[in-house]
Every structure is written in structure tokens, then in C-alpha cells.
Short mmCIF file of C-alpha atoms and ligand atoms in Angstrom, two decimals:
data_model
loop_
_atom_site.label_atom_id
_atom_site.label_comp_id
_atom_site.label_asym_id
_atom_site.label_seq_id
_atom_site.Cartn_x
_atom_site.Cartn_y
_atom_site.Cartn_z
CA MET A 1 -2.22 14.04 20.25
CA SER A 2 -4.77 14.66 22.97
CA ASN A 3 -7.37 12.11 23.90
CA SER A 4 -10.89 13.37 24.47
CA GLY A 5 -11.95 10.24 26.36
CA ASP A 6 -13.67 8.72 23.35
CA GLY A 7 -10.87 6.20 23.04
CA HIS A 8 -10.38 7.01 19.38
CA SER A 9 -6.80 8.32 19.49
CA VAL A 10 -4.60 5.76 21.14
CA ARG A 11 -1.18 6.26 19.67
CA PRO A 12 0.88 8.97 18.00
CA ALA A 13 -0.15 9.31 14.36
CA LEU A 14 2.37 8.84 11.55
CA TYR A 15 0.31 11.19 9.45
CA PRO A 16 1.43 14.79 10.07
CA PHE A 17 -2.12 16.16 10.66
CA MET A 18 -1.76 19.96 11.01
CA ARG A 19 2.04 19.97 11.10
CA PRO A 20 3.40 21.83 8.04
CA LEU A 21 5.35 19.59 5.68
CA ARG A 22 9.07 20.13 5.17
CA GLU A 23 10.18 22.31 2.27
CA ARG A 24 11.57 20.14 -0.51
CA SER A 25 13.59 21.03 -3.57
CA VAL A 26 11.99 21.99 -6.91
CA PRO A 27 11.89 19.87 -8.96
CA LEU A 28 11.18 17.23 -6.35
CA LYS A 29 13.65 14.34 -6.67
CA ILE A 30 11.89 10.97 -6.55
CA VAL A 31 13.22 7.49 -5.92
CA LEU A 32 10.67 4.99 -7.16
CA LEU A 33 10.55 1.42 -5.84
CA GLY A 34 8.36 -1.18 -7.49
CA ALA A 35 9.11 0.79 -10.64
CA THR A 36 7.99 -1.85 -13.12
CA GLY A 37 4.67 -2.57 -11.41
CA SER A 38 1.33 -0.81 -11.54
CA ILE A 39 2.24 1.97 -9.08
CA GLY A 40 5.57 2.51 -10.85
CA GLN A 41 3.97 2.97 -14.25
CA GLN A 42 1.38 5.35 -12.84
CA THR A 43 4.06 7.36 -11.01
CA LEU A 44 5.80 7.86 -14.35
CA ASP A 45 2.46 9.15 -15.72
CA VAL A 46 2.28 11.70 -12.90
CA VAL A 47 5.90 12.80 -13.51
CA ARG A 48 5.15 13.09 -17.22
CA ALA A 49 2.26 15.45 -16.37
CA HIS A 50 4.59 17.74 -14.36
CA PRO A 51 8.12 17.50 -15.79
CA ASP A 52 9.05 20.92 -14.42
CA ARG A 53 8.10 19.99 -10.86
CA LEU A 54 8.97 16.27 -10.55
CA ARG A 55 12.07 14.34 -11.47
CA ILE A 56 12.99 10.67 -11.13
CA VAL A 57 16.47 10.08 -9.72
CA GLY A 58 16.23 6.39 -8.79
CA LEU A 59 14.35 3.26 -9.86
CA GLY A 60 14.19 -0.06 -8.05
CA CYS A 61 12.55 -3.31 -9.09
CA ARG A 62 12.89 -7.06 -8.70
CA SER A 63 13.50 -8.58 -12.11
CA ARG A 64 11.57 -7.08 -15.06
CA ILE A 65 14.56 -5.60 -16.87
CA ASP A 66 12.77 -5.11 -20.19
CA VAL A 67 10.11 -2.91 -18.59
CA LEU A 68 12.80 -1.09 -16.64
CA LEU A 69 14.81 -0.29 -19.77
CA GLU A 70 11.67 0.99 -21.48
CA MET A 71 11.01 3.25 -18.52
CA LEU A 72 14.58 4.54 -18.57
CA GLU A 73 14.13 5.44 -22.23
CA GLN A 74 10.98 7.39 -21.39
CA ILE A 75 12.74 9.13 -18.51
CA GLN A 76 15.57 10.13 -20.88
CA GLU A 77 13.02 11.89 -23.07
CA LEU A 78 11.50 13.66 -20.06
CA GLN A 79 14.79 14.47 -18.32
CA PRO A 80 17.49 14.65 -21.02
CA GLY A 81 20.98 14.08 -19.66
CA ASP A 82 19.82 12.47 -16.41
CA ARG A 83 21.13 9.02 -15.55
CA PRO A 84 18.97 7.69 -12.66
CA LEU A 85 20.36 5.23 -10.15
CA VAL A 86 18.91 1.77 -10.63
CA ALA A 87 18.64 -1.18 -8.23
CA VAL A 88 17.54 -4.68 -9.22
CA THR A 89 17.10 -7.26 -6.46
CA ASP A 90 17.05 -10.44 -8.53
CA PRO A 91 20.72 -11.41 -9.05
CA VAL A 92 20.23 -12.97 -12.48
CA ALA A 93 18.30 -9.95 -13.75
CA ARG A 94 20.91 -7.62 -12.23
CA GLU A 95 23.71 -9.34 -14.16
CA ARG A 96 21.65 -9.15 -17.34
CA LEU A 97 21.20 -5.42 -16.83
CA ALA A 98 24.89 -4.95 -16.08
CA ALA A 99 25.75 -6.75 -19.31
CA SER A 100 23.27 -4.76 -21.42
CA GLU A 101 24.37 -2.02 -23.79
CA ALA A 102 22.19 0.57 -22.10
CA ASP A 103 24.07 3.45 -20.46
CA SER A 104 21.00 5.46 -19.46
CA HIS A 105 21.43 4.63 -15.78
CA ARG A 106 23.88 3.91 -12.99
CA LEU A 107 23.49 0.48 -11.36
CA VAL A 108 23.61 0.28 -7.56
CA ARG A 109 25.73 -2.69 -6.55
CA GLY A 110 25.40 -3.00 -2.78
CA ASP A 111 26.16 -6.28 -1.05
CA GLY A 112 23.11 -6.24 1.21
CA ASN A 113 19.69 -4.91 0.31
CA ALA A 114 20.04 -3.10 -3.03
CA LEU A 115 16.76 -1.20 -2.55
CA VAL A 116 17.92 0.15 0.81
CA GLU A 117 21.24 1.10 -0.77
CA LEU A 118 19.35 2.93 -3.53
CA VAL A 119 17.19 4.87 -1.05
CA ARG A 120 20.28 5.87 0.92
CA THR A 121 22.39 6.95 -2.05
CA ALA A 122 19.92 8.52 -4.53
CA GLU A 123 19.88 11.91 -2.75
CA ALA A 124 16.12 12.02 -3.26
CA ASP A 125 13.48 14.15 -1.53
CA CYS A 126 10.72 11.60 -1.86
CA LEU A 127 10.39 7.82 -1.84
CA VAL A 128 7.47 6.36 -3.76
CA ASN A 129 7.17 2.88 -2.29
CA GLY A 130 5.16 0.79 -4.75
CA LEU A 131 6.71 -2.53 -3.75
CA VAL A 132 4.47 -5.53 -3.15
CA GLY A 133 4.56 -7.26 0.21
CA ALA A 134 7.04 -7.54 3.07
CA VAL A 135 10.00 -6.50 0.92
CA GLY A 136 8.74 -2.91 1.28
CA LEU A 137 9.53 -2.58 4.98
CA GLU A 138 13.30 -2.06 4.99
CA PRO A 139 13.39 0.59 2.23
CA THR A 140 10.64 2.50 4.09
CA LEU A 141 12.71 2.40 7.28
CA ALA A 142 15.77 3.64 5.36
CA ALA A 143 13.74 6.52 3.87
CA ALA A 144 12.39 7.39 7.32
CA ASP A 145 15.94 7.43 8.62
CA GLU A 146 16.98 9.75 5.76
CA GLY A 147 14.11 12.15 6.52
CA LEU A 148 12.40 11.72 3.14
CA ARG A 149 8.82 12.35 2.20
CA ILE A 150 7.42 8.83 1.90
CA ALA A 151 4.54 8.32 -0.54
CA LEU A 152 3.51 4.93 0.77
CA ALA A 153 1.62 2.51 -1.44
CA ASN A 154 3.13 -0.53 0.29
CA LYS A 155 0.63 -1.09 3.13
CA GLU A 156 2.47 -4.24 4.26
CA THR A 157 5.16 -1.88 5.60
CA LEU A 158 2.79 -0.58 8.27
CA VAL A 159 1.06 -3.91 8.89
CA MET A 160 4.38 -5.57 9.72
CA GLY A 161 6.34 -2.73 11.22
CA GLY A 162 4.04 0.19 12.04
CA ASP A 163 5.74 0.81 15.38
CA LEU A 164 9.24 0.60 13.87
CA VAL A 165 8.29 3.03 11.11
CA ALA A 166 6.80 5.43 13.68
CA ALA A 167 10.04 5.41 15.67
CA ALA A 168 12.21 5.89 12.56
CA VAL A 169 9.99 8.69 11.24
CA ALA A 170 10.10 10.50 14.58
CA ALA A 171 13.89 10.19 14.74
CA GLY A 172 14.62 11.07 11.10
CA GLY A 173 12.10 13.86 10.51
CA ALA A 174 10.43 12.02 7.64
CA GLU A 175 6.80 12.33 6.56
CA VAL A 176 4.54 9.44 5.61
CA LEU A 177 1.78 10.33 3.16
CA PRO A 178 -0.60 7.57 2.10
CA VAL A 179 -1.03 6.53 -1.54
CA ASP A 180 -3.64 3.90 -0.73
CA SER A 181 -6.79 5.57 -2.10
CA GLU A 182 -8.84 5.14 1.10
CA HIS A 183 -6.13 6.61 3.30
CA ALA A 184 -5.44 9.40 0.82
CA ALA A 185 -9.18 10.16 0.97
CA ILE A 186 -9.05 10.30 4.77
CA ALA A 187 -5.99 12.56 4.59
CA GLN A 188 -7.97 14.94 2.36
CA CYS A 189 -10.93 14.89 4.79
CA LEU A 190 -8.53 15.64 7.67
CA SER A 191 -6.79 18.50 5.90
CA GLY A 192 -6.34 21.34 8.40
CA ARG A 193 -8.16 19.57 11.21
CA PRO A 194 -6.71 18.44 14.55
CA ALA A 195 -6.46 14.77 15.48
CA ASP A 196 -8.55 15.11 18.63
CA GLU A 197 -11.66 16.09 16.66
CA VAL A 198 -11.71 12.75 14.82
CA ARG A 199 -14.27 10.27 16.11
CA ARG A 200 -14.33 7.56 13.47
CA LEU A 201 -12.68 6.57 10.20
CA ILE A 202 -14.85 4.82 7.65
CA LEU A 203 -13.00 2.87 4.96
CA THR A 204 -14.98 2.03 1.85
CA ALA A 205 -14.52 -1.31 0.07
CA SER A 206 -15.67 -2.06 -3.45
CA GLY A 207 -16.61 -5.53 -2.24
CA GLY A 208 -14.50 -7.13 -4.97
CA PRO A 209 -15.73 -9.46 -7.73
CA PHE A 210 -17.58 -11.82 -5.31
CA ARG A 211 -19.66 -9.27 -3.43
CA GLU A 212 -22.85 -11.07 -4.48
CA THR A 213 -21.47 -14.59 -4.91
CA PRO A 214 -23.14 -17.15 -2.61
CA ALA A 215 -20.83 -18.79 -0.05
CA ALA A 216 -21.35 -22.24 -1.59
CA LYS A 217 -19.88 -21.08 -4.92
CA LEU A 218 -16.75 -19.39 -3.51
CA PRO A 219 -14.63 -22.58 -3.27
CA ARG A 220 -15.04 -23.08 -7.03
CA VAL A 221 -14.22 -19.61 -8.37
CA THR A 222 -11.34 -19.49 -10.88
CA VAL A 223 -8.15 -17.42 -10.67
CA ALA A 224 -9.34 -15.42 -13.70
CA GLU A 225 -12.55 -14.55 -11.85
CA VAL A 226 -10.54 -13.55 -8.76
CA LEU A 227 -8.38 -11.22 -10.88
CA ASP A 228 -11.38 -9.52 -12.53
CA HIS A 229 -11.73 -6.54 -10.17
CA PRO A 230 -14.86 -4.48 -10.82
CA THR A 231 -13.42 -0.96 -10.39
CA TRP A 232 -9.67 -0.65 -9.75
CA LYS A 233 -6.78 -1.54 -12.08
CA MET A 234 -4.04 -2.98 -9.85
CA GLY A 235 -1.36 -5.67 -9.62
CA PRO A 236 -2.30 -9.34 -9.03
CA LYS A 237 -1.47 -9.57 -5.30
CA ILE A 238 -3.62 -6.63 -4.24
CA THR A 239 -6.38 -7.73 -6.63
CA VAL A 240 -6.57 -11.11 -4.90
CA ASP A 241 -6.52 -9.31 -1.53
CA SER A 242 -9.46 -7.20 -2.71
CA ALA A 243 -11.44 -10.31 -3.62
CA THR A 244 -10.90 -11.88 -0.14
CA LEU A 245 -11.34 -8.48 1.60
CA MET A 246 -7.92 -9.08 3.19
CA ASN A 247 -6.96 -5.84 1.47
CA LYS A 248 -9.50 -3.98 3.59
CA GLY A 249 -8.28 -5.82 6.67
CA LEU A 250 -4.70 -4.73 5.98
CA GLU A 251 -6.04 -1.22 5.41
CA ILE A 252 -7.64 -1.18 8.88
CA ILE A 253 -4.20 -1.86 10.39
CA GLU A 254 -2.64 0.68 8.04
CA ALA A 255 -5.19 3.33 9.11
CA HIS A 256 -4.58 2.57 12.78
CA HIS A 257 -0.86 3.29 12.41
CA LEU A 258 -1.22 6.23 10.04
CA PHE A 259 -3.88 8.16 11.89
CA GLY A 260 -3.42 6.85 15.45
CA VAL A 261 -7.06 5.84 15.76
CA ALA A 262 -8.22 2.90 17.90
CA TYR A 263 -9.48 -0.21 16.11
CA ASP A 264 -12.97 0.24 17.58
CA HIS A 265 -13.17 3.56 15.76
CA ILE A 266 -12.22 2.27 12.30
CA ASP A 267 -15.19 0.92 10.36
CA VAL A 268 -15.54 -0.66 6.93
CA VAL A 269 -18.52 -0.27 4.60
CA VAL A 270 -18.94 -1.97 1.25
CA HIS A 271 -19.56 0.67 -1.39
CA PRO A 272 -19.93 -0.79 -4.88
CA GLY A 273 -18.70 1.57 -7.57
CA SER A 274 -15.79 3.06 -5.57
CA THR A 275 -16.70 6.73 -5.99
CA VAL A 276 -16.63 7.63 -2.28
CA HIS A 277 -13.06 6.72 -1.41
CA SER A 278 -13.50 6.92 2.39
CA LEU A 279 -14.98 9.13 5.12
CA VAL A 280 -14.16 10.73 8.46
CA GLU A 281 -16.71 11.27 11.19
CA PHE A 282 -15.84 14.09 13.60
CA ALA A 283 -16.69 14.52 17.29
CA ASP A 284 -19.86 16.49 16.53
CA GLY A 285 -21.17 13.87 14.11
CA ALA A 286 -20.23 15.80 10.97
CA MET A 287 -18.97 13.52 8.22
CA LEU A 288 -16.64 14.39 5.37
CA ALA A 289 -16.23 12.12 2.37
CA GLN A 290 -13.79 12.31 -0.50
CA MET A 291 -15.03 11.41 -3.99
CA GLY A 292 -13.44 11.03 -7.37
CA THR A 293 -12.88 8.65 -10.24
CA PRO A 294 -11.18 5.40 -9.20
CA ASP A 295 -7.75 6.26 -10.61
CA MET A 296 -4.61 5.57 -8.56
CA ARG A 297 -2.78 8.48 -10.16
CA LEU A 298 -4.88 10.89 -8.09
CA PRO A 299 -3.82 9.66 -4.64
CA LEU A 300 -0.28 9.10 -5.97
CA GLN A 301 0.11 12.68 -7.14
CA TYR A 302 -1.47 14.02 -3.93
CA ALA A 303 1.06 12.16 -1.78
CA ILE A 304 4.11 12.84 -3.96
CA ASN A 305 3.51 16.59 -4.22
CA GLY A 306 2.94 17.05 -0.49
CA GLN A 307 -0.87 17.13 -0.64
CA HIS A 308 -1.72 19.58 -3.40
CA HIS A 309 -4.48 19.27 -5.97
CA TRP A 310 -2.39 19.82 -9.09
CA PRO A 311 -4.17 19.43 -12.42
CA LEU A 312 -4.26 15.88 -13.76
CA ASP A 313 -5.93 14.58 -16.87
CA CYS A 314 -7.77 11.53 -15.60
CA GLY A 315 -11.50 11.83 -16.10
CA ARG A 316 -14.11 13.58 -13.98
CA LEU A 317 -17.04 12.31 -11.98
CA ASP A 318 -20.41 13.14 -13.49
CA LEU A 319 -22.59 13.37 -10.39
CA THR A 320 -25.85 13.33 -12.34
CA ALA A 321 -24.82 10.08 -14.04
CA LEU A 322 -23.80 8.33 -10.81
CA GLY A 323 -27.16 7.10 -9.60
CA PRO A 324 -27.75 6.29 -5.93
CA LEU A 325 -24.72 5.70 -3.70
CA ARG A 326 -24.97 2.37 -1.89
CA PHE A 327 -23.31 1.43 1.39
CA GLU A 328 -23.59 -2.06 2.89
CA LYS A 329 -22.24 -3.95 5.88
CA PRO A 330 -19.38 -6.26 4.91
CA ASP A 331 -20.07 -10.00 5.22
CA THR A 332 -17.35 -11.44 7.48
CA GLU A 333 -18.82 -14.96 7.18
CA ARG A 334 -18.09 -15.19 3.47
CA PHE A 335 -14.98 -13.02 3.80
CA PRO A 336 -13.28 -14.11 7.05
CA CYS A 337 -9.99 -12.34 6.20
CA LEU A 338 -11.49 -8.99 7.18
CA ALA A 339 -12.19 -10.13 10.75
CA LEU A 340 -8.86 -12.02 10.96
CA ALA A 341 -6.95 -8.86 10.10
CA ARG A 342 -8.85 -6.69 12.55
CA ALA A 343 -8.26 -9.23 15.33
CA ALA A 344 -4.55 -9.54 14.48
CA GLY A 345 -4.22 -5.76 14.53
CA ARG A 346 -5.79 -5.61 17.98
CA VAL A 347 -3.45 -8.29 19.34
CA GLY A 348 -0.47 -6.47 17.80
CA GLY A 349 3.12 -7.71 18.18
CA SER A 350 3.77 -10.72 15.97
CA ALA A 351 0.13 -11.29 14.97
CA PRO A 352 -0.07 -8.80 12.06
CA VAL A 353 3.35 -10.01 10.83
CA VAL A 354 2.09 -13.61 10.77
CA LEU A 355 -1.19 -12.53 9.15
CA ASN A 356 0.65 -10.73 6.38
CA ALA A 357 3.24 -13.45 5.75
CA ALA A 358 0.65 -16.24 5.67
CA ASN A 359 -1.52 -14.20 3.34
CA GLU A 360 1.37 -13.57 0.91
CA ILE A 361 2.12 -17.30 0.78
CA ALA A 362 -1.56 -18.21 0.37
CA VAL A 363 -2.09 -15.65 -2.42
CA ALA A 364 0.96 -16.97 -4.28
CA ALA A 365 -0.37 -20.52 -3.86
CA LEU A 366 -3.76 -19.49 -5.25
CA LEU A 367 -2.17 -17.78 -8.26
CA ALA A 368 -0.08 -20.92 -8.86
CA GLY A 369 -3.24 -23.03 -8.77
CA HIS A 370 -2.29 -24.98 -5.63
CA ILE A 371 -5.17 -23.96 -3.36
CA ARG A 372 -8.74 -22.74 -3.69
CA PHE A 373 -9.96 -19.19 -3.11
CA THR A 374 -11.56 -20.08 0.21
CA ASP A 375 -8.33 -21.72 1.41
CA ILE A 376 -6.67 -18.30 1.73
CA GLY A 377 -8.61 -17.38 4.86
CA ALA A 378 -8.17 -20.89 6.23
CA VAL A 379 -4.38 -20.81 5.75
CA VAL A 380 -4.11 -17.42 7.44
CA ALA A 381 -6.34 -18.48 10.36
CA GLU A 382 -4.36 -21.67 10.89
CA ALA A 383 -1.01 -19.86 10.75
CA LEU A 384 -2.24 -17.37 13.36
CA ALA A 385 -3.44 -20.25 15.56
CA ARG A 386 -0.20 -22.22 15.28
CA GLU A 387 2.29 -19.37 15.72
CA PRO A 388 2.28 -18.15 19.34
CA ASP A 389 1.87 -14.39 19.87
CA HIS A 390 5.02 -12.60 20.91
CA LEU A 391 6.53 -9.13 20.91
CA VAL A 392 8.51 -7.89 17.91
CA PRO A 393 10.56 -5.05 19.39
CA ASP A 394 12.97 -4.55 16.48
CA LEU A 395 13.53 -5.20 12.80
CA VAL A 396 15.40 -8.45 13.46
CA ALA A 397 12.42 -9.82 15.40
CA VAL A 398 9.96 -8.71 12.69
CA LEU A 399 12.00 -10.30 9.89
CA GLU A 400 12.54 -13.50 11.89
CA THR A 401 8.80 -13.76 12.59
CA ASP A 402 8.05 -13.10 8.92
CA ARG A 403 10.47 -15.85 7.86
CA ARG A 404 9.04 -18.38 10.33
CA ALA A 405 5.42 -17.55 9.43
CA ARG A 406 6.16 -18.01 5.73
CA ALA A 407 7.63 -21.46 6.36
CA LEU A 408 4.63 -22.35 8.52
CA ALA A 409 2.18 -21.11 5.87
CA GLU A 410 4.01 -23.12 3.18
CA THR A 411 3.54 -26.22 5.34
CA ILE A 412 -0.16 -25.47 5.80
CA VAL A 413 -0.61 -24.85 2.06
CA HIS A 414 1.14 -28.15 1.35
CA GLU A 415 -1.13 -29.99 3.80
CA ARG A 416 -4.26 -28.46 2.27
CA SER A 417 -3.28 -29.02 -1.36
CA ARG A 418 -2.78 -32.77 -0.92
MG1 LIG B 1 -6.92 0.75 -0.99
#
């Protein structure tokens, strides 16, 4: 990528920009991780819409065997005779599945990381990574190594290990296509345009359920209120992240790695309603925005199919019914996680790993009722302050930092909840 002197492109982009994507087989063989979660269910919807073009050959999840078996039944109807490979990471759930009567699948044993084993053995063309949190990193690296198309919904992968993924993608000939709706929107705005014409990325944020809540009330909001997202239907972890705006902070780091744009050239605007999914400003000041209904199946399909606008039955925007589009500056006083994430991204090295690990622990503690909503930012800030910055040159260093930061965040949560 060339650099025009604007300082906007500072690193090689993971996103292929104008490079043609690799030819893949038809139907496209998909290995789906996080199968029983929100992204997994919606991926199955997309496959169901295009059974002649998409096929599921592998499913991975943590422990929800009942949902998994239901999915396998649905896949049998779609793809008669197929027996997808299945990986389950929770040992108790895995034994339960092994003991079940179902013979609609083949269970991956694997002594180490079963999800990595699944990615390496499924003979897939495409990984859909819908895992939640740090557990998504290693399967992404394996898929990069195998040269797969990676439809990435697991943003923690890039927050923790953006540099590692970039190296593995370059070596393995893989392609990373974003599923995150903002990044998928940016990819659509960039379609056919060179990296050196990009001046600024503008990520939109719904603002979450507390966009208008006064600061004094935030410590007393309930978990149910936190989980009541105004526009998007998502899993609990990302819904909490949306309420704290940590989600947007993680997305800044994700955008930096995906598109190779400097942090100073990635902005966030609050856009209630979530109809403009994000924007790109080009060198001449022209701006392109991508709009659509807030439905995750759209960015999912666009990433899985190698960036095509296939038909999909998911509602249409009625422009005349929209009303005025509003864009506001985010409030980093009430939502400190946004600024914490941007700062951690700038520091790089261990800082984003610590940010992510501390956030995962804090979110789990909130959902368990151990801390208050406003404690999330405080836990993350304190973890970043207490863990010294250092380089994380390889996977071992990233995982070790992640482990240490989790332990530290647990201690901080414990101190705060007393
Ligand atoms: Mg998003």
C-alpha cells in the first residue's frame, strides 16, 4: 500500500482491497465456529437461502449440545447424506455428544484445541468465525495457515492478534472478510477502490440502550436494561459491549488491522437507528456510506460468498419512512471504554490483549451480578494501569498475556465487589 503523506495508511491491510479473491469450489464448503450462537444460527439461515451454492461441512461450539443436534437435523434436511465434522470444546458436553444416539455427524477428537483440529481437517473453503472472545484467535490462525476464506465475526481475534493474523494470512494465502456490520459496510464502500485513496473511516455506533441516560444513573442500571439493545439482535457479550461502547472501541482496533488505516483516521459517530452502517471518506472529500436494515445475515452472506449481493429475504429500507438521519459525537466521559480501547490500540503490543481480557472478565462479572455497569470501564482501566506494556511477538506471548490479564482482572473484580 502506498502512503500519500496523509498518515492514513500505516500498515499492510488484511482486507484484500482490489486484489481478486481466490476461486473457491461450488458449492462453497463452510466450517462454522460458534455454531450454536447468534452468528451460527444466522449462518444456517444464509445457507438455507442458497443450498445449491453453500454447504456446511463442519460445526464447532462450546457446550450447547441440544442446539447443535437440532442444527445437525436441519443440515441433514438441507444436505441429505452429509455428515459434517463436529467439535465440542467442553469435555463434559463432548462426552454427552459421543454417547448420544445421533449419527448425523463425525466427532473430532483431537487432544489439543478441538476447534483448530476441526478447521484443519474439515477440508473447507471458508471459515465462519462466530466465536465469542479470545477463544477465536487460534482457529483464525489455523484457517489463515490453511489459506481459507475467513468470514470474521470474532473481532477479538484482531484485537488480540492482528499482527499474527496478518503474518499468517500473508504466508497462507488466506483472505479475511469482515462480518462485523460496520466493517462489512466499509468493505462495500471500498469495493474496487485503491487503499491510497482512503482518507478516513467513520464507524457508526447505535449508542446502545444508555445513549441518553444521565451519568448519575448509569451505576444503577440493571443487567436486563443493559441487554435491551435498541437495534441489533446479538449475543449477550457483544450486547453488553455495545452498551459500554467497548464494542465500538474494539471495532476501531479491528478496522485498523483490517484496512491498515492509522488510528487518527478512524472516527466514531453515534447514529441512532443503525441504518447507515459506516462510511469512508476519500482523499478528495467524497464520502460513501452503506445503508440497509440492521440484519446480521446481510454482512454474513456478503463475507461468506466473497462479496456478492446475492438475494436475501430480510426486509428492505423504506427511505421515505426513515425520517432525518442523526449523527452525534460519542460521549467518552459517560462511556470511557471507547477512549480506553483507542488508547490501547495506539500503544499496541500487550495493551489491546489486556484490554480485551479485562473486558471479558468484567462483562462476565456484570452478567453474574458481581459488579455494576460502570465498573466495567474501571476494571479495564485498572488492569491496563497495573499490567506493564510489553511486546507480544508470537502466539505464546499473546496467550500468556491474556492469561495473566484475566487473573489480574479477576482480582480487580473481587476487590471492587467487596
Ligand atoms: Mg459491529
